[in-house]
Short mmCIF file of C-alpha atoms in Angstrom, two decimals:
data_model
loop_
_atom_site.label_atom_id
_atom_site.label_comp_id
_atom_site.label_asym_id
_atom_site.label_seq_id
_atom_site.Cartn_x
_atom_site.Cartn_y
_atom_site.Cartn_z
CA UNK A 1 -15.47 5.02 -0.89
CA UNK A 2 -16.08 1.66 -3.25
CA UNK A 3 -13.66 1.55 -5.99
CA UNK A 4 -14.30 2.48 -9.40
CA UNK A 5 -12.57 -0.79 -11.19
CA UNK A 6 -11.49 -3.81 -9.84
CA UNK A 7 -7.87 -2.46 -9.61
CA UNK A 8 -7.61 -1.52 -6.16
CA UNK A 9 -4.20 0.33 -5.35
CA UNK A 10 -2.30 1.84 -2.17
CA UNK A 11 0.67 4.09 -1.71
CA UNK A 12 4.14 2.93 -1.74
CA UNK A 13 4.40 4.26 1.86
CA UNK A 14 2.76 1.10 3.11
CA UNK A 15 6.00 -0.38 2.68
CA UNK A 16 7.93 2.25 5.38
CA UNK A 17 10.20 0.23 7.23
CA UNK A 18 10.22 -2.63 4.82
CA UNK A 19 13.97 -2.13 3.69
CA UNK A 20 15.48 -2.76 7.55
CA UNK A 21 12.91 -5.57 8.00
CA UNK A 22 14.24 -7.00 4.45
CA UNK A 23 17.78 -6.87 5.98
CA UNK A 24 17.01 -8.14 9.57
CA UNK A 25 15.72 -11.46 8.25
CA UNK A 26 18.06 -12.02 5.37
CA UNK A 27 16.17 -11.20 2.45
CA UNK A 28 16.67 -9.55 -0.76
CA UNK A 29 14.26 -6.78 -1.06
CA UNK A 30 13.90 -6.21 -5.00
CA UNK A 31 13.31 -10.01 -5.78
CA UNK A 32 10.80 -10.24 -2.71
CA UNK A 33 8.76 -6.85 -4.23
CA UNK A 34 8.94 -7.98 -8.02
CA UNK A 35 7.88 -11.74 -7.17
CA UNK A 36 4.20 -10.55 -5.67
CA UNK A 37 3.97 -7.98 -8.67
CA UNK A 38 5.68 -4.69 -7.15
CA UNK A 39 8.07 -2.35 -8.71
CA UNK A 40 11.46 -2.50 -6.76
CA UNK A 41 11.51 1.43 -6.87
CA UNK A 42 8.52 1.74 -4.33
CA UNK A 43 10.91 0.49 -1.31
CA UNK A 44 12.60 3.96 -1.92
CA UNK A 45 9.94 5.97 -3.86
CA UNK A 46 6.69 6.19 -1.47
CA UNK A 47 4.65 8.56 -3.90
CA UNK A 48 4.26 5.68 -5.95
CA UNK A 49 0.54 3.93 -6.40
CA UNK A 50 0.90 -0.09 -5.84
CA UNK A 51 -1.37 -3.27 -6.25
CA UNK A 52 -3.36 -3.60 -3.46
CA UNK A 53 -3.72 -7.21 -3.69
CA UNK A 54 -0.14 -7.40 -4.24
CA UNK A 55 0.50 -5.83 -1.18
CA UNK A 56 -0.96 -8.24 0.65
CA UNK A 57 0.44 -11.14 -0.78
CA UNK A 58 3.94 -9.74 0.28
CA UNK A 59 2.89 -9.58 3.91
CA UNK A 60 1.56 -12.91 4.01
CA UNK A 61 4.52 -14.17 2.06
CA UNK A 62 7.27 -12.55 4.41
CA UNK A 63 4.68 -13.88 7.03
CA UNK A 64 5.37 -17.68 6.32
CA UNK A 65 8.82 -16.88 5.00
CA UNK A 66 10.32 -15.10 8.64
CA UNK A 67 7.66 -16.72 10.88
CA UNK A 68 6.58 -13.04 12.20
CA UNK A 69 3.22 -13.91 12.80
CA UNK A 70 2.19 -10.21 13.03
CA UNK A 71 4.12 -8.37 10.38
CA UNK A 72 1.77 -5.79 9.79
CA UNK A 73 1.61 -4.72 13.77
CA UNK A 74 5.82 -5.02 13.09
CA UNK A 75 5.94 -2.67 10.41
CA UNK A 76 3.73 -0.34 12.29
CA UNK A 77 5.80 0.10 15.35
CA UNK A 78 8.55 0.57 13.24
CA UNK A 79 7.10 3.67 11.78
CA UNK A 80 8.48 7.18 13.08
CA UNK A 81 7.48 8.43 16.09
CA UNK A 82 7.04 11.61 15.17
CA UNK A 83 4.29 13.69 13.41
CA UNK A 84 6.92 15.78 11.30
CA UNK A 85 8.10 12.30 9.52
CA UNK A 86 5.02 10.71 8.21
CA UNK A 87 4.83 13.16 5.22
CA UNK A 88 1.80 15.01 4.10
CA UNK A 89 -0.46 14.18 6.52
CA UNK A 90 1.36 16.08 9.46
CA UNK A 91 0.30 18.86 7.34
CA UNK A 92 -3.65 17.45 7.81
CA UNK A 93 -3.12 16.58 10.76
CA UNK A 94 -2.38 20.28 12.04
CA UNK A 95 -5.24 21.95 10.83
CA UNK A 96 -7.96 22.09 12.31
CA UNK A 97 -9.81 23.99 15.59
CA UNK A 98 -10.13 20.52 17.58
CA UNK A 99 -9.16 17.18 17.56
CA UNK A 100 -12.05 15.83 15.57
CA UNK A 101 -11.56 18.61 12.72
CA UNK A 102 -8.29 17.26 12.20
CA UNK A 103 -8.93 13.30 12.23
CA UNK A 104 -12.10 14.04 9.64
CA UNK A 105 -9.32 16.10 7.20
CA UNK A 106 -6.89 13.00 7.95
CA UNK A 107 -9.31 10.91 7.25
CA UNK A 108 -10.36 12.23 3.54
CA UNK A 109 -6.96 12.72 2.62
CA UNK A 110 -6.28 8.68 3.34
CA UNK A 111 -9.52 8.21 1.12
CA UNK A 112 -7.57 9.52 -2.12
CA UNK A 113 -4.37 7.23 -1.07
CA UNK A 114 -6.28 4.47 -1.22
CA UNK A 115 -9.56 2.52 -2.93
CA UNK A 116 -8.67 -0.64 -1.41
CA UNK A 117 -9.94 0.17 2.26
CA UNK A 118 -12.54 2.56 3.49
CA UNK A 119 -11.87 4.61 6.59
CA UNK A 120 -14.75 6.16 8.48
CA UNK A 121 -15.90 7.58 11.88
CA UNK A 122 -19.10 6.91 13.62
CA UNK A 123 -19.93 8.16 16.63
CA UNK A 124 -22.21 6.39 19.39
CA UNK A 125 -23.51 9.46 21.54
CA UNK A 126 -24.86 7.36 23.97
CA UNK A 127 -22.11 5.02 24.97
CA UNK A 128 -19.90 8.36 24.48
CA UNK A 129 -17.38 6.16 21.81
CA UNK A 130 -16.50 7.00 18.48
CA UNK A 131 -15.43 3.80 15.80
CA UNK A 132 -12.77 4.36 13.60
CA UNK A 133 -13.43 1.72 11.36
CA UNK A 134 -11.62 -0.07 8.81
CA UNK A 135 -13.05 -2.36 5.86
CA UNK A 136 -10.50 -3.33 3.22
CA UNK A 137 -12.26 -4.91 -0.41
CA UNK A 138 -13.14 -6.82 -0.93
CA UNK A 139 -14.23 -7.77 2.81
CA UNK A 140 -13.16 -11.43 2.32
CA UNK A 141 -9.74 -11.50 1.53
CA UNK A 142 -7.26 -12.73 4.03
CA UNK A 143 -6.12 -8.90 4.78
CA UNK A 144 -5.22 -9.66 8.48
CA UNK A 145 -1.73 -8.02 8.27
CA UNK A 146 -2.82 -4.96 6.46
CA UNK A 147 -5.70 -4.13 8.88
CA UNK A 148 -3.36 -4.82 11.74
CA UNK A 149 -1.32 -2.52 10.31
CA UNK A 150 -3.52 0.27 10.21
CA UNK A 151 -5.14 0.17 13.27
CA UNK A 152 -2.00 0.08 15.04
CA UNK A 153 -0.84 3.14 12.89
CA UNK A 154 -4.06 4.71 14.07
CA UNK A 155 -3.48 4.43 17.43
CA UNK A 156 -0.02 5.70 17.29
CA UNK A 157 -1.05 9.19 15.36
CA UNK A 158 -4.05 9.37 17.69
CA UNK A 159 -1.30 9.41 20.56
CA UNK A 160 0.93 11.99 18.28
CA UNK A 161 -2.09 14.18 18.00
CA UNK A 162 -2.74 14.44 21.36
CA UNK A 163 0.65 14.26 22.63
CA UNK A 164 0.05 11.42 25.01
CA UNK A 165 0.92 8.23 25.01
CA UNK A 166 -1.01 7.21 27.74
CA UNK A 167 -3.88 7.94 26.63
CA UNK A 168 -5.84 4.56 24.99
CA UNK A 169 -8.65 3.39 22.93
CA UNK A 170 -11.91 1.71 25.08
CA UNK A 171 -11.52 -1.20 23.23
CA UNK A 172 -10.11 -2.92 19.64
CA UNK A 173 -12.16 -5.19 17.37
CA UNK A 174 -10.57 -7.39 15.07
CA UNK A 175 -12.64 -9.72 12.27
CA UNK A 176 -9.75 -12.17 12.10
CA UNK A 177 -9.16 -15.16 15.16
CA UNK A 178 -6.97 -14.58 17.89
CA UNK A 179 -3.47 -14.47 16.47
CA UNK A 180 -0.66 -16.73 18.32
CA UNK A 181 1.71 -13.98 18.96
CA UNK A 182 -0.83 -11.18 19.89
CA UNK A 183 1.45 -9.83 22.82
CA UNK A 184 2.68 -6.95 20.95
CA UNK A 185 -1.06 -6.05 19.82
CA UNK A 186 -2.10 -6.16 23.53
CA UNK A 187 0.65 -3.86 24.95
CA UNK A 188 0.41 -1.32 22.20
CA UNK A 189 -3.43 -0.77 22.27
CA UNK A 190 -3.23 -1.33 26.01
CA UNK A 191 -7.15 -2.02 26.06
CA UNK A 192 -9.98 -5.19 25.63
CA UNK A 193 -9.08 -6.19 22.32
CA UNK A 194 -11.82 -8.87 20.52
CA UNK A 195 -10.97 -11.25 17.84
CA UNK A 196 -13.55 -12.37 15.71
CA UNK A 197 -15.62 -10.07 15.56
CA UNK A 198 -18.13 -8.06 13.16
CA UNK A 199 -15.51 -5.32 12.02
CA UNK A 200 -12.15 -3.91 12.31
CA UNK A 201 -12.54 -1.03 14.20
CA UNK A 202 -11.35 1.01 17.31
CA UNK A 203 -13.55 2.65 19.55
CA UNK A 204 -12.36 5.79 21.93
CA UNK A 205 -13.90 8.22 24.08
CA UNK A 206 -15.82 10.41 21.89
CA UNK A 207 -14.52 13.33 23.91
CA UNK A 208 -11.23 13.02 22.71
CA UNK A 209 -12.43 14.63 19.36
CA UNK A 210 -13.18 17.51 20.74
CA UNK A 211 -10.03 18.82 22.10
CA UNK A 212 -9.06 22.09 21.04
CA UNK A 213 -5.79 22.57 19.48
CA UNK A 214 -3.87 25.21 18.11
CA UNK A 215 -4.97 25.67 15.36
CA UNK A 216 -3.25 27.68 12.48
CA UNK A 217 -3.39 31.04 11.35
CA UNK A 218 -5.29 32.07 7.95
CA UNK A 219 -2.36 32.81 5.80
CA UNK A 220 -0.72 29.10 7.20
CA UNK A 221 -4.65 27.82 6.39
CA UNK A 222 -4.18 28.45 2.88
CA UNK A 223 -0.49 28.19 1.95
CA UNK A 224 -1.83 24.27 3.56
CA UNK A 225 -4.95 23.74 1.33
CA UNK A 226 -3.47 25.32 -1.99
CA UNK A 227 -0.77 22.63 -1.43
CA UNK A 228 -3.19 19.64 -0.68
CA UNK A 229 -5.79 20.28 -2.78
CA UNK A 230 -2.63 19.77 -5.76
CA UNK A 231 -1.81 16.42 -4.02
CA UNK A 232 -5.57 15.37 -4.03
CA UNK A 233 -6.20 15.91 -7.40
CA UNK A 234 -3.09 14.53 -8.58
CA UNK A 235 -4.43 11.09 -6.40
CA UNK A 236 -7.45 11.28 -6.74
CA UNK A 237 -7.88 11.14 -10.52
CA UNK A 238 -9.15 8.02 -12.42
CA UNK A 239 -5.82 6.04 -12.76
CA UNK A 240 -4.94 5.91 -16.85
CA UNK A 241 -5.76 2.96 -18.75
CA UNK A 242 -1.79 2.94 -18.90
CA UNK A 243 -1.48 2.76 -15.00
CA UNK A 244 -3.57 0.27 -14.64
CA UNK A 245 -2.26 -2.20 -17.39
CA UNK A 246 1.05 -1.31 -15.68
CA UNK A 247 -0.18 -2.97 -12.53
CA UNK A 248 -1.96 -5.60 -13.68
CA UNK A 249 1.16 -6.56 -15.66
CA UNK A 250 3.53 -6.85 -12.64
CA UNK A 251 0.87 -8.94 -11.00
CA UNK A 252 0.39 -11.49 -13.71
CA UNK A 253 3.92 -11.51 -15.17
CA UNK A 254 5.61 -13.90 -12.61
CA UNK A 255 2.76 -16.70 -13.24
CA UNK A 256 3.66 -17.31 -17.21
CA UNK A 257 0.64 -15.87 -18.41
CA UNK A 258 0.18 -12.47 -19.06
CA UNK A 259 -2.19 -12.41 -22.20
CA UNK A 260 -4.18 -8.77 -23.12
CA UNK A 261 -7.59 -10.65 -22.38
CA UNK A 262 -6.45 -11.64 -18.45
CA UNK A 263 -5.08 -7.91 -17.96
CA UNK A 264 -8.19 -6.58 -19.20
CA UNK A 265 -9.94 -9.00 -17.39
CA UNK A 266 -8.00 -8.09 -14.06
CA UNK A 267 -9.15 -4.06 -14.83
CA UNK A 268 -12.46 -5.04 -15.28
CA UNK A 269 -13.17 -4.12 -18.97
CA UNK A 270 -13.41 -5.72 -22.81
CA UNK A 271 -10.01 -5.65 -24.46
CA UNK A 272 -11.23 -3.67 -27.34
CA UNK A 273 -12.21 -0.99 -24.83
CA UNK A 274 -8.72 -1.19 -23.45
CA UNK A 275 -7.14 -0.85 -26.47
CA UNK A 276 -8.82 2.16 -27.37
CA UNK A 277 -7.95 3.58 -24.19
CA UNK A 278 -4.35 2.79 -24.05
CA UNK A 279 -4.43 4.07 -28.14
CA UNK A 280 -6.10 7.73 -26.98
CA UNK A 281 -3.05 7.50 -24.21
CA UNK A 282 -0.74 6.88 -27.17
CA UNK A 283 0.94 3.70 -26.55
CA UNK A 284 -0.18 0.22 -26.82
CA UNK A 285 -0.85 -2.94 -24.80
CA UNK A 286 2.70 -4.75 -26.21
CA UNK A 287 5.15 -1.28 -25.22
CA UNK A 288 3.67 -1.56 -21.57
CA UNK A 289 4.31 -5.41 -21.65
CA UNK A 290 8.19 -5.22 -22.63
CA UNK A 291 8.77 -1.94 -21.14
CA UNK A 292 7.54 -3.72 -17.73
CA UNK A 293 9.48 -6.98 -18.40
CA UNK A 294 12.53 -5.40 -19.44
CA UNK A 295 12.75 -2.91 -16.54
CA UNK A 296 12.08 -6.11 -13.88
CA UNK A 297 14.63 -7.82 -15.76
CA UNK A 298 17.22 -4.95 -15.06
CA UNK A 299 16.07 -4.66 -11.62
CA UNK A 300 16.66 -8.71 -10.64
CA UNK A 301 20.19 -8.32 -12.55
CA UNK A 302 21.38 -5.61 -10.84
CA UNK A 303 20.16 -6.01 -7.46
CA UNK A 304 19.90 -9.61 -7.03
CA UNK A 305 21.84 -13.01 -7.62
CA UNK A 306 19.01 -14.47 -8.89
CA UNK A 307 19.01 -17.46 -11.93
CA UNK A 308 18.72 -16.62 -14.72
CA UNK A 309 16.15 -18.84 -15.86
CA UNK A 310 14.01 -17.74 -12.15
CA UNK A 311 14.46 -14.35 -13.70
CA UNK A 312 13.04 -15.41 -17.27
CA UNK A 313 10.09 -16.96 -15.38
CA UNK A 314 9.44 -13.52 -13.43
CA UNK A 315 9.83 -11.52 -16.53
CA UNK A 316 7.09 -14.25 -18.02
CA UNK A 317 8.97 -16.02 -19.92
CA UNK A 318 8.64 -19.99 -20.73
CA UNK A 319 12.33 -20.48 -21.61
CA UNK A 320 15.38 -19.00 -20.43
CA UNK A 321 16.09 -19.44 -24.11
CA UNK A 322 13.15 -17.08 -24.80
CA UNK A 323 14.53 -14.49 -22.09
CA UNK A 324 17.93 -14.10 -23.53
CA UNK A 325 16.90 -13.34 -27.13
CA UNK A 326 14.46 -10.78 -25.93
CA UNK A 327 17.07 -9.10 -23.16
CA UNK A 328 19.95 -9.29 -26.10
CA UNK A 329 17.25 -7.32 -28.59
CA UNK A 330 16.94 -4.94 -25.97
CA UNK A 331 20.81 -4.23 -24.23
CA UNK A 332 22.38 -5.85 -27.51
CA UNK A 333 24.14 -8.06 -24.37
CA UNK A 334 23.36 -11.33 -22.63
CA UNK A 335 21.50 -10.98 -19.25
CA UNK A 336 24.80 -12.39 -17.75
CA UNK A 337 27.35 -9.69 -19.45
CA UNK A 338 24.52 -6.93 -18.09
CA UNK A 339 24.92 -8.49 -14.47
CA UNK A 340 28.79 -8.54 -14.47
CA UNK A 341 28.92 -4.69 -16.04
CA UNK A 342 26.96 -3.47 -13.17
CA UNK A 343 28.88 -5.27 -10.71
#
């Protein structure tokens, strides 16, 4: 699946797990999220769609901020160990006559979660291997923690779905170098793992796809599909012209410059086309902008004892001056009489 636009988004459940790791190394959660460009709510809401990009710049950030080399294999293993707690896809997950049936439904059902990494099978009938292999985009970003992530996920649902843990991968392949701290990597794939290599990808015996498995009964079938096929379509649609300003925004906001030509620039189209988009929508390019910087503004305030003039600067503000007119047009209150009343 290549994306449509350059926005390239994931859901909010990437970020499972983040909250305790937040706590565990001292860190405030809500100014971490909104300094990278992420809504605060997605460490609690995990329907929500989220900046790719930005994604990754919070793992390498809490990377060099904690020194856990390997956050995304952290996060990973922090993940439920059970199919009944990883959301809709147990519900993929259990349909299906064999093994394979139900990694190929898993598999198109991560396609609509996603458009910034493609997730495919290919088998090898002669070594007997399938590849799951992962490709984030654009192929050359730093995405080390995010494809470590997902691999390891991979391997633990391939262990839920057969109901052994002992059973492991042939071997792991890894386009990044070797990391320094790769112990955890090792013991949880538990096979030849290669660094630098042409893909991300792990390979397993090809019979493992066709297990049989319980399958489901017809009326179970469709109660199932009805119910995912409402979810996929809901996903799967061409994000609005509003969504994607909305992203773009949180991105740009904490560098000072947030103009309508970089946004539209970001989404990958000519500001008058924008604006007629947005205008068929029925709102406008400057109600997204302060609705965006006055909801981060509430968010820092409430949740964090950040400055006030850092908080100006990640609402995109050049003054603190600047910041407090706006916030008092919009609360008829100082950002500092907001904090203390929701202390």
């Amino acid at each position: 699946m290549l994306p449509s636009n350059k926005t390239l988004y994931v859901q909010s459940s990437s970020l499972m797990g983040m909250d305790q790791f937040f706590e565990e190394h001292g860190l405030v959660g809500t100014q971490e999220l909104i300094e990278v460009g992420i809504d605060a709510s997605a460490l609690s809401d995990f329907t929500q769609l989220i900046s790719f990009d930005a994604l990754n710049t919070l793992m390498l950030n809490l990377a060099e901020k904690t020194g856990v080399e390997s956050i995304g294999t952290d996060l990973a293993l922090r993940a439920p160990r059970t199919l009944d707690n990883i959301g809709p896809l147990v519900l993929v997950l259990k349909l299906g006559n064999t093994t394979g049936d139900c990694v190929q439904n898993a598999l198109k059902y991560v396609d609509y979660l996603t458009n910034g990494l493609d997730v495919r099978i290919i088998e090898y009938p002669d070594e007997q291997l399938a590849e799951f292999r992962y490709t984030p985009f654009p192929p050359v970003m730093n995405t080390r923690h995010l494809v470590e992530h997902a691999l390891v996920t991979a391997r633990s649902a391939m262990a839920l779905l057969l109901q052994d843990n002992k059973i492991l991968p042939e071997r792991v392949t890894f386009r990044h170098s070797a990391p320094r701290d790769g112990a955890a990597l090792a013991r949880h794939f538990g096979c030849p793992i290669e660094y630098d290599a042409e893909t991300n990808s792990m390979f397993v015996d090809q019979k493992l796809l066709f297990i049989e498995t319980s399958g489901t009964d017809e009326q179970v079938s469709q109660i199932v599909y009805s119910y995912l096929e409402a979810e996929i379509q809901k996903l799967s649609k061409e994000l609005s012209a509003e969504q994607l300003v909305e992203t773009a925004i949180l991105q740009q906001l904490p560098s000072g410059h947030c103009s309508m030509d970089l946004v539209s620039k970001a989404i990958g189209t000519h500001p008058k086309n924008l604006q007629r988009r947005l205008r068929e929508e029925g709102t406008t390019y400057a109600d997204i902008l302060q609705r965006k910087r006055e909801q981060t503004a509430e968010q820092l305030l409430e949740e964090t004892n950040m400055p006030i003039k850092r908080i100006s600067q990640s609402c995109g503000y050049s003054t603190a001056t600047a910041f407090n007119l706006a916030f008092k047009k919009w609360k008829n209150m100082s950002p500092q009489t907001y904090r203390q009343s929701t202390r």
